[in-house]
Tab-separated table of C-alpha atoms and ligand atoms in Angstrom:
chain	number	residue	atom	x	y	z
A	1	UNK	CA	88.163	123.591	43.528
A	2	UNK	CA	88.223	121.890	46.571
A	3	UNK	CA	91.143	121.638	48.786
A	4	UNK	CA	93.689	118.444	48.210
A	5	UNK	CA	95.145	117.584	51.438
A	6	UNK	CA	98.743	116.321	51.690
A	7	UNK	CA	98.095	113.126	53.637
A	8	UNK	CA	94.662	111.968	54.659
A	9	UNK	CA	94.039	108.900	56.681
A	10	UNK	CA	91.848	106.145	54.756
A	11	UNK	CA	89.134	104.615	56.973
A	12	UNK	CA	86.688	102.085	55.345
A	13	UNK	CA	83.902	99.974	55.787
A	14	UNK	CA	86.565	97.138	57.691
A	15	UNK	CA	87.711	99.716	60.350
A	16	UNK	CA	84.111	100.507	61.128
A	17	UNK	CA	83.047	96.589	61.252
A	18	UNK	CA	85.892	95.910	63.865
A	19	UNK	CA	86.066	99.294	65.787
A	20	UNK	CA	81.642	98.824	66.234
A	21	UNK	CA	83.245	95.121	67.478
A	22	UNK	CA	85.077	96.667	69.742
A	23	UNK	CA	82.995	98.516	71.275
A	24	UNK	CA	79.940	96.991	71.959
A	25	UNK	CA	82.957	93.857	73.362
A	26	UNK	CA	83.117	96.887	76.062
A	27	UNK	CA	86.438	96.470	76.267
A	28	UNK	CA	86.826	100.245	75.358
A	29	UNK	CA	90.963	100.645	77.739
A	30	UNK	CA	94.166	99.192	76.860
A	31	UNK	CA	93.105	95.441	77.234
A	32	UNK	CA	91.173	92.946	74.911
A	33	UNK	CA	91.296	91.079	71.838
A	34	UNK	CA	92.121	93.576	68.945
A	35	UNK	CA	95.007	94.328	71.047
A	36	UNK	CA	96.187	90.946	71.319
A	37	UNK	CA	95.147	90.204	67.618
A	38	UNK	CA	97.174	93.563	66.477
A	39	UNK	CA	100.182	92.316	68.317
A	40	UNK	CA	100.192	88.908	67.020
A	41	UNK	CA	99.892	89.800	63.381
A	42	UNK	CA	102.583	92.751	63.579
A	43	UNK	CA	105.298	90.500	64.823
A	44	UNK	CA	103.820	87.680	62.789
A	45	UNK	CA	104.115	90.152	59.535
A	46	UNK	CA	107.686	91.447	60.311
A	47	UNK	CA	109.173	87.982	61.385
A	48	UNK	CA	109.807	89.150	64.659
A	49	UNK	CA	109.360	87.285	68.189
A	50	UNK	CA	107.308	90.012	70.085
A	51	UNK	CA	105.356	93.361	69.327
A	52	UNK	CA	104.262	95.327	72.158
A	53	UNK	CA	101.390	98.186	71.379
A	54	UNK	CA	102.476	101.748	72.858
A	55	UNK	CA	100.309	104.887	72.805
A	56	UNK	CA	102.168	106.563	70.076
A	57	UNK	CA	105.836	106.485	68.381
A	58	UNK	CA	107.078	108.996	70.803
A	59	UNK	CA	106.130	106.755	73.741
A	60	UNK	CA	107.820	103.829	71.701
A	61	UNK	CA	110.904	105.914	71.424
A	62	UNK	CA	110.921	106.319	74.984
A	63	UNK	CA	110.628	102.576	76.025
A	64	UNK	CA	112.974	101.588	73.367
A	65	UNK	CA	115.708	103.686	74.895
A	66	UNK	CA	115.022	103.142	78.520
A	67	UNK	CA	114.970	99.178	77.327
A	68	UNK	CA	118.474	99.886	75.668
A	69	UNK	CA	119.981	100.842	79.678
A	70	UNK	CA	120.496	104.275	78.424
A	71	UNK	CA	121.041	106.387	81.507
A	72	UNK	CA	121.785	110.226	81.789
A	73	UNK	CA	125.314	111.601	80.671
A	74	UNK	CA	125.080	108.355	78.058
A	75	UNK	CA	125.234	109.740	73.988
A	76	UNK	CA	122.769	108.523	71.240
A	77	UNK	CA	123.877	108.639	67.517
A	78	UNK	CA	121.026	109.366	65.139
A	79	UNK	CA	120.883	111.689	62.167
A	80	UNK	CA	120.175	115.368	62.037
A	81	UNK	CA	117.223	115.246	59.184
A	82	UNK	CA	114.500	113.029	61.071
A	83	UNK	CA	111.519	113.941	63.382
A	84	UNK	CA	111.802	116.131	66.997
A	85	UNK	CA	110.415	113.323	68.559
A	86	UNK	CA	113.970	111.668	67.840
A	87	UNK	CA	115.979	113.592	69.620
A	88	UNK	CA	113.310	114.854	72.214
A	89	UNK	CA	112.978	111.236	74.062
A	90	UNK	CA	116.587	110.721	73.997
A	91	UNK	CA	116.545	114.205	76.230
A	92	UNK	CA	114.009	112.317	78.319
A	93	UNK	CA	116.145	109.825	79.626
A	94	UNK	CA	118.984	112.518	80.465
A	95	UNK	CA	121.697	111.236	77.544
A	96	UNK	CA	123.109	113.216	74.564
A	97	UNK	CA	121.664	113.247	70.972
A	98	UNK	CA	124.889	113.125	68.849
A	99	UNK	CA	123.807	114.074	65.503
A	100	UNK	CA	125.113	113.016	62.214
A	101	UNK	CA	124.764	113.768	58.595
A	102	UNK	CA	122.902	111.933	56.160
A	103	UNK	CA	123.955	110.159	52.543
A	104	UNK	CA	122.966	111.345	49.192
A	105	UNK	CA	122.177	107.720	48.312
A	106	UNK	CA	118.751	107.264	50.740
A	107	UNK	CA	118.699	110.484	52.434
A	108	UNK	CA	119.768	108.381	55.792
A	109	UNK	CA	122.187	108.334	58.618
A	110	UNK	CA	125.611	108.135	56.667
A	111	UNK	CA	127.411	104.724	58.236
A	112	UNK	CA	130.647	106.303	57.793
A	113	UNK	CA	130.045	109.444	60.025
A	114	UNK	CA	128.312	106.408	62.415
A	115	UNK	CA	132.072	105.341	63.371
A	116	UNK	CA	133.516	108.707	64.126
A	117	UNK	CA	130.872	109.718	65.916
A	118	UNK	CA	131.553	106.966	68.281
A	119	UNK	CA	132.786	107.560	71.857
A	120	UNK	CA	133.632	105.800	74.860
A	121	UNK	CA	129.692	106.903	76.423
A	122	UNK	CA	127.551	105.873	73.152
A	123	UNK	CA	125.339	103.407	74.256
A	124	UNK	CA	123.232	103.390	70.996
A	125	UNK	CA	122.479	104.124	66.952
A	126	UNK	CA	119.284	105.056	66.415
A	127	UNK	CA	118.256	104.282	62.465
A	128	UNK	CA	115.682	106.426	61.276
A	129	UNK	CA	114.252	104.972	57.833
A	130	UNK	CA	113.342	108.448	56.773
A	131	UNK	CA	110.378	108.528	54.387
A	132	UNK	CA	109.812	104.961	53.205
A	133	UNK	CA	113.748	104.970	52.819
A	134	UNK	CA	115.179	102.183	54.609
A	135	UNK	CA	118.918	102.409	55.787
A	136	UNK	CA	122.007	100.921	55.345
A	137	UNK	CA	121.131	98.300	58.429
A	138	UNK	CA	123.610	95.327	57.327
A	139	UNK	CA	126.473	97.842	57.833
A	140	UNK	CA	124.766	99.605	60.686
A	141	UNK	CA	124.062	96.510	62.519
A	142	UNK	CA	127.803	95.492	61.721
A	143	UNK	CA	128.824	98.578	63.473
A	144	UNK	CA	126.684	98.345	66.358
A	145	UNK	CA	127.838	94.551	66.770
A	146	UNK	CA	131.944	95.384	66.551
A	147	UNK	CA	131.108	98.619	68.787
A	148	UNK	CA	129.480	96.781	71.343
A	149	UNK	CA	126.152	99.014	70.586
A	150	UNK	CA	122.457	98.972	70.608
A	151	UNK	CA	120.304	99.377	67.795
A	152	UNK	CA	117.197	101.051	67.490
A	153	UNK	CA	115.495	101.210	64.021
A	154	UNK	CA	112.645	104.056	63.618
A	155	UNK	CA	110.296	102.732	61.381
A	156	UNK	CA	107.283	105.500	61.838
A	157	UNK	CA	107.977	106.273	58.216
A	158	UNK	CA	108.396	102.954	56.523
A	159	UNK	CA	106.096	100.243	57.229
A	160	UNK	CA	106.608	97.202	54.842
A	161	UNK	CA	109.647	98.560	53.128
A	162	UNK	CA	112.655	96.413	52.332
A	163	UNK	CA	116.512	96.246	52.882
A	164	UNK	CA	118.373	93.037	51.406
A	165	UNK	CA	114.865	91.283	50.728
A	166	UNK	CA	114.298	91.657	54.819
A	167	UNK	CA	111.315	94.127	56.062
A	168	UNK	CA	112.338	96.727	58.042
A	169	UNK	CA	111.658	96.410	62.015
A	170	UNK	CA	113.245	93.011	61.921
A	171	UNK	CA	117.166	94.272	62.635
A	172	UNK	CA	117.356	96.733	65.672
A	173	UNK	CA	117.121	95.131	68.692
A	174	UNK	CA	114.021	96.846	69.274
A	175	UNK	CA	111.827	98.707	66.664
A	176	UNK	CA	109.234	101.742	66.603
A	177	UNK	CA	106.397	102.118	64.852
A	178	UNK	CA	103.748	104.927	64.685
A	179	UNK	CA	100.247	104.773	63.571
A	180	UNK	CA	100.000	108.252	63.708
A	181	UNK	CA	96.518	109.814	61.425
A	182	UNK	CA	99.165	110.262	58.640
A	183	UNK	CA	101.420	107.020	58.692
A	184	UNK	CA	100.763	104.469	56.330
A	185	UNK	CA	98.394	102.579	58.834
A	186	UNK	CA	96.938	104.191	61.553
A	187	UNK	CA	95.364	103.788	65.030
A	188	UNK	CA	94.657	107.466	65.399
A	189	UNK	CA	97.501	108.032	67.982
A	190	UNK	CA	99.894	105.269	68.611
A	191	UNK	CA	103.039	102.973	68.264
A	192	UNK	CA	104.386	99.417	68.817
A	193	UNK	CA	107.981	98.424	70.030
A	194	UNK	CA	109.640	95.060	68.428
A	195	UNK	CA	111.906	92.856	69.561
A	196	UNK	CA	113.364	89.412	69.409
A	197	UNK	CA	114.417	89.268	73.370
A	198	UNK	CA	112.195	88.597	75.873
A	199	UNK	CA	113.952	90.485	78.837
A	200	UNK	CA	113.327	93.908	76.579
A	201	UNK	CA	109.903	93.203	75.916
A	202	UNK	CA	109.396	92.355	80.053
A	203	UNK	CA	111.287	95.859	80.361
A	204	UNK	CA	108.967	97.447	77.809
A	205	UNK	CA	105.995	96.121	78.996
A	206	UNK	CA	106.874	96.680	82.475
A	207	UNK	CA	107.784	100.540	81.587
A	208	UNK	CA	104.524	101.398	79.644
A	209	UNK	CA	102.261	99.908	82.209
A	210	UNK	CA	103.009	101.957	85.001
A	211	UNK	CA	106.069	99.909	86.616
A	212	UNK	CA	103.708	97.418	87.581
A	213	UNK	CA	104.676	94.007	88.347
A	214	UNK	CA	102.693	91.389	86.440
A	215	UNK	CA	102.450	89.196	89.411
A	216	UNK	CA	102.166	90.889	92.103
A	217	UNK	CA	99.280	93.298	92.241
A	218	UNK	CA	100.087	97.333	93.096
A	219	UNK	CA	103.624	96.391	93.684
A	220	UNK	CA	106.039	98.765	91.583
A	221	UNK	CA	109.703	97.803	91.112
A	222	UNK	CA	109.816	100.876	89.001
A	223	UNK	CA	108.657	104.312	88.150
A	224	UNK	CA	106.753	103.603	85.391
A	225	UNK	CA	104.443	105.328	82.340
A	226	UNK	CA	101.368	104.881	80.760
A	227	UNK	CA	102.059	104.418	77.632
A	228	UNK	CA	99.699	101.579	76.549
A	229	UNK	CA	97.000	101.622	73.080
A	230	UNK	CA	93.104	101.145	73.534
A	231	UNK	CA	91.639	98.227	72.390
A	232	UNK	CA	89.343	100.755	70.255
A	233	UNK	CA	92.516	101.829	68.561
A	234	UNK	CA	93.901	98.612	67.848
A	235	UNK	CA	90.564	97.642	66.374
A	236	UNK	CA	91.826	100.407	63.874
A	237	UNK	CA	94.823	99.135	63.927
A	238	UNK	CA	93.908	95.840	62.827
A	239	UNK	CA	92.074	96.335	59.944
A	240	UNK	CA	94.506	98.449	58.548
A	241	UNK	CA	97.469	96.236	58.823
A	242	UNK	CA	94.871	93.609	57.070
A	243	UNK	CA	94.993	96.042	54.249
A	244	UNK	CA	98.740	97.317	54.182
A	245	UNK	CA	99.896	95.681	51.066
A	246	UNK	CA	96.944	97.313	49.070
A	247	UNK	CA	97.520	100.548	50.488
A	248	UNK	CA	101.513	100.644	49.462
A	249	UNK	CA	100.029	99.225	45.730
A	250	UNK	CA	98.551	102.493	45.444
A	251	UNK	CA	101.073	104.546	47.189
A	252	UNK	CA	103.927	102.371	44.619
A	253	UNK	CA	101.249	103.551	41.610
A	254	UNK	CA	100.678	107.048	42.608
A	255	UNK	CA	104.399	107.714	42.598
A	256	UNK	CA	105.112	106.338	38.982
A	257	UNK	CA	102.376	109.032	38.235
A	258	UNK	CA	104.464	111.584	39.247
A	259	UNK	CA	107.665	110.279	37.868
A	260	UNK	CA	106.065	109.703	34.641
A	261	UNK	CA	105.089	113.179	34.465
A	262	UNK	CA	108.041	115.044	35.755
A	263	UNK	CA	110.769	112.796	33.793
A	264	UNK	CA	113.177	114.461	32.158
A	265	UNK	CA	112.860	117.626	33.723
A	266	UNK	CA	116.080	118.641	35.480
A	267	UNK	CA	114.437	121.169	37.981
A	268	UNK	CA	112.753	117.840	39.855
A	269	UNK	CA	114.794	114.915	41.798
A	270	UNK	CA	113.507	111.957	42.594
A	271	UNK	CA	113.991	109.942	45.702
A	272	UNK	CA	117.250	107.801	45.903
A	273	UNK	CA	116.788	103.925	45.860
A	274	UNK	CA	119.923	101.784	46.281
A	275	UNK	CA	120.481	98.344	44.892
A	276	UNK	CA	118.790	96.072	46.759
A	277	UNK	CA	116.003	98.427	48.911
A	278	UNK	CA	112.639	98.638	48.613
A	279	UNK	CA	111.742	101.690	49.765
A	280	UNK	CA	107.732	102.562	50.115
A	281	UNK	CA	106.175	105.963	49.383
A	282	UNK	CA	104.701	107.434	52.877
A	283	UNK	CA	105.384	110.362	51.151
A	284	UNK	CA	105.855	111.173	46.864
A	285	UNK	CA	108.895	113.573	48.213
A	286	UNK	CA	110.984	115.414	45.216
A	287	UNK	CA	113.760	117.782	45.481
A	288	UNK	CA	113.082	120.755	43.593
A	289	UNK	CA	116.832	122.415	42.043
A	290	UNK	CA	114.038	124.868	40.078
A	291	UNK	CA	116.224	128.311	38.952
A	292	UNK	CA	112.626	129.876	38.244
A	293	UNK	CA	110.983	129.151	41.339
A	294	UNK	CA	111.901	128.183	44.906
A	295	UNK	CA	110.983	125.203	46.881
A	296	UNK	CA	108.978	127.402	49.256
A	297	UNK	CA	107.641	129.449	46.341
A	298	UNK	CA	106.632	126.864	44.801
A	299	UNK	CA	104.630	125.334	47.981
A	300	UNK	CA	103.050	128.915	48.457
A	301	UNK	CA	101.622	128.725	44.449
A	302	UNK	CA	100.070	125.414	45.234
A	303	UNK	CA	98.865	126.101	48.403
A	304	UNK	CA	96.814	128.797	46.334
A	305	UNK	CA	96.165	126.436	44.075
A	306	UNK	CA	94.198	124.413	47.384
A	307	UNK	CA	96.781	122.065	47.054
A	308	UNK	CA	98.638	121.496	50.641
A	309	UNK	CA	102.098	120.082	50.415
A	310	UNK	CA	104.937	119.864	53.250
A	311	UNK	CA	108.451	120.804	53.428
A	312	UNK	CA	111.070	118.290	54.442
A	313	UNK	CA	112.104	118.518	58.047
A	314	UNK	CA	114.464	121.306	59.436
A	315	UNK	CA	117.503	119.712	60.497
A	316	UNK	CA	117.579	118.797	64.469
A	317	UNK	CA	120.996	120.148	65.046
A	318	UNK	CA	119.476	123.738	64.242
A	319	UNK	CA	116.666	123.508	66.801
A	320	UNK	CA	116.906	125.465	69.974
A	321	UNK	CA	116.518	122.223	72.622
A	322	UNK	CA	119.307	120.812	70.392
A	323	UNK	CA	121.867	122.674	69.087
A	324	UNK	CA	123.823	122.852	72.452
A	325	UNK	CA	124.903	119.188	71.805
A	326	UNK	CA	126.183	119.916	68.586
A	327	UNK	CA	130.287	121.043	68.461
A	328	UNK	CA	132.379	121.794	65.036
A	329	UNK	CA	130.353	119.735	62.753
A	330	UNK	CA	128.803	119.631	59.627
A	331	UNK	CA	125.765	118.541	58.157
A	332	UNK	CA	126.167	119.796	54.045
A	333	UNK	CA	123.911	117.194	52.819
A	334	UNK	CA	121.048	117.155	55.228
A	335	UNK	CA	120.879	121.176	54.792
A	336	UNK	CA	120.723	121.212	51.185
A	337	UNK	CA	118.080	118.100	51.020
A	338	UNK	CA	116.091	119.537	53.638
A	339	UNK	CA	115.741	123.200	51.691
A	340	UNK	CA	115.046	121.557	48.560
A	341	UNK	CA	112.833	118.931	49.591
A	342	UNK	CA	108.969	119.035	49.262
A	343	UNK	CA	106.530	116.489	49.240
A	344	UNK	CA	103.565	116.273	47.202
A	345	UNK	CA	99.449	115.233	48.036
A	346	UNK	CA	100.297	111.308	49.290
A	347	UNK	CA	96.692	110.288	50.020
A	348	UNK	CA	95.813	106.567	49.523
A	349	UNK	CA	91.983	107.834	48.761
A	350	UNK	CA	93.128	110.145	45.577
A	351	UNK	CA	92.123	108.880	42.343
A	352	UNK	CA	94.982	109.277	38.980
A	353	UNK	CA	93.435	111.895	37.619
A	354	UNK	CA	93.916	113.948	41.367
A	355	UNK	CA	97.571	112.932	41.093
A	356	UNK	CA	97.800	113.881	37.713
A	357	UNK	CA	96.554	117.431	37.904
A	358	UNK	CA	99.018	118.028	40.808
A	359	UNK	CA	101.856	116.922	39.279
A	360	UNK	CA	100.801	118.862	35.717
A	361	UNK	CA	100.315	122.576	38.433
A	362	UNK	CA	104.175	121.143	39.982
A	363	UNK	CA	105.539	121.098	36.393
A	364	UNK	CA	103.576	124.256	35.146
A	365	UNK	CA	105.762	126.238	37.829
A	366	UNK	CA	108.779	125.336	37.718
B	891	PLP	C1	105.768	110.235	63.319
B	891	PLP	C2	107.144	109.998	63.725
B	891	PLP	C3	107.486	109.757	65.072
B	891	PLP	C4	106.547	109.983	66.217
B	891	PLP	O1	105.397	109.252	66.189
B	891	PLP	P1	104.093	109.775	66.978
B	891	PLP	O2	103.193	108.586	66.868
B	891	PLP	O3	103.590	110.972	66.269
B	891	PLP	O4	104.486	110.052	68.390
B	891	PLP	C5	108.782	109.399	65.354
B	891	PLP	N1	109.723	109.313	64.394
B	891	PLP	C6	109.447	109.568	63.111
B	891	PLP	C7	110.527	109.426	62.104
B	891	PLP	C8	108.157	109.943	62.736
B	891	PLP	O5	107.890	110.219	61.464
């Protein structure tokens, strides 16, 4: 049988059309039209003033907190079950990452543990919209604004999903995105950062093009990066987003398959959704509560099976570079979500009957 991958990018006869575009343009580096194009219709899309392209979500990360002031011996509150890259760049700018748990109700940072986390040196909340899940933002921004705070929303998970009728990457005051091979578009490797202020975007721009002043040539206020995208890679980039509300159709589709099949059985969970959010499915994640079989049994059958699946993240404040910031607290939900968590083939490309047949093999073992 052949192998069934658990995310696979999908690259089509438009991506081809506008990457040959690029280039034979010969504008091959990080300036030129798809780049400009890319920008426009992100921000355009999300209802946002400005999108800058970055070289990946990490890098966006990066600029978002150095755009945010935060300086070392600052904290950052974001929530323990997200992505290493999280945490990581908030190490890169010298601060603290203050971890909190996560709610049952969208598997996101919990807004009450938000406000007790809270000390005289947090500078920011970073919002992680952890797969296709958005978070609690009204409350989170409502925090942020009475706490005199900074919000960053990490959207790498979660393009075009929905909180309050309002797409997500439209209420931090500046946004990430990745367009990583596996994210719902992709450039290959790379990110944007959002914002409605133009001194952040000047700040961002300024930090991802090596500190280099825009008017005055080889002249660096700063000690900058290079963090920009190609112009090949927004070519990508562009005919993706051109195609983003088709691809979360199918994603939408492919995850009623699943819950079709595994309704009714209590050894399978499905992903929260709260009044009000529109969550999209970068990922068809379950929770499996199996007595038979274990998550991680279960993955090890299928893998046999040549069906690849992935485990939910480990939770940050367990990792080695991390769990020196963490003192006499608790995470009980994000540990018992994280073990039980698994998520299944999520390929735009697979047909039904693909879907089908892994979710019949899920169901046959536990
Ligand atoms: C993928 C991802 C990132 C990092 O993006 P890269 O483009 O791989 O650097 C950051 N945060 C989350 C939640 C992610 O899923």
């Amino acid at each position: 049988m052949q192998k069934i991958f658990v995310a696979e990018p999908t690259i089509g006869k438009k991506e081809l059309k506008y990457v040959i575009q690029a280039v034979k343009s010969s504008w091959v580096s990080s300036k030129g039209e798809f780049i400009r194009k890319f920008e426009e219709k992100l921000a355009k899309f999300h209802g946002v003033k400005y999108a800058t392209t970055t070289s990946n979500g990490t890098s966006a990360l990066h600029l978002a907190l150095i755009a945010a002031g935060v300086k070392p011996g600052d904290e950052v509150i974001l929530p323990t079950l997200t992505f290493a890259a999280c945490a990581s760049t908030i190490l890169h700018v010298g601060a603290s990452p203050i971890f909190v748990d996560i709610s049952e109700d969208d598997w996101n940072i919990d807004p009450k543990k938000i406000e007790r986390a809270i000390t005289p040196k947090t500078r920011v909340i970073m919002a992680v919209h952890l797969y296709g899940h958005p978070c609690k933002m009204e409350i989170i921004k409502d925090i942020a604004k009475r706490r005199n705070l900074f919000v960053i929303e990490d959207c790498a998970e979660a393009h075009g999903a929905k909180e309050n009728g309002k797409l997500i990457g439209s209420f931090g005051d500046v946004s990430c995105f990745s367009f990583f091979g596996n994210k719902i578009i992709t450039t290959g490797e790379g990110g944007a950062c959002f914002t409605n202020d133009v001194e952040i975007l000047e700040t961002i721009d300024l930090y991802k093009n090596h500190g280099a002043d825009k008017k005055n040539r080889y002249f660096h206020p700063v000690a900058g990066y290079n963090y920009r995208l190609t112009n090949l890679q927004a070519a990508l980039g562009l005919a993706q987003l051109e195609q983003l509300q088709k691809f979360l159709k199918i994603r939408a589709k492919h995850e009623n398959l699943y819950r079709k099949i595994f309704k009714g059985n209590p050894a399978i969970k499905f992903s929260p959704k709260r009044n009000k959010s529109n969550p999209v499915f970068w990922m068809h994640s379950f929770l499996i509560e199996s007595k038979k079989i274990s998550r991680d049994g279960l993955m090890e059958k299928l893998f046999q099976d040549g069906i690849e699946t992935r485990p939910f993240f480990i939770p940050l404040h367990t990792q080695l570079p991390f769990k020196k910031f963490v003192s006499g607290k608790s995470f009980p939900v994000a540990e018992k979500i994280a073990k039980r968590g698994i998520q299944l083939p999520s390929s735009v490309n697979l047909a039904d009957k693909e879907i089908i047949m892994v979710a019949k093999k899920v169901l046959s073992y536990v």
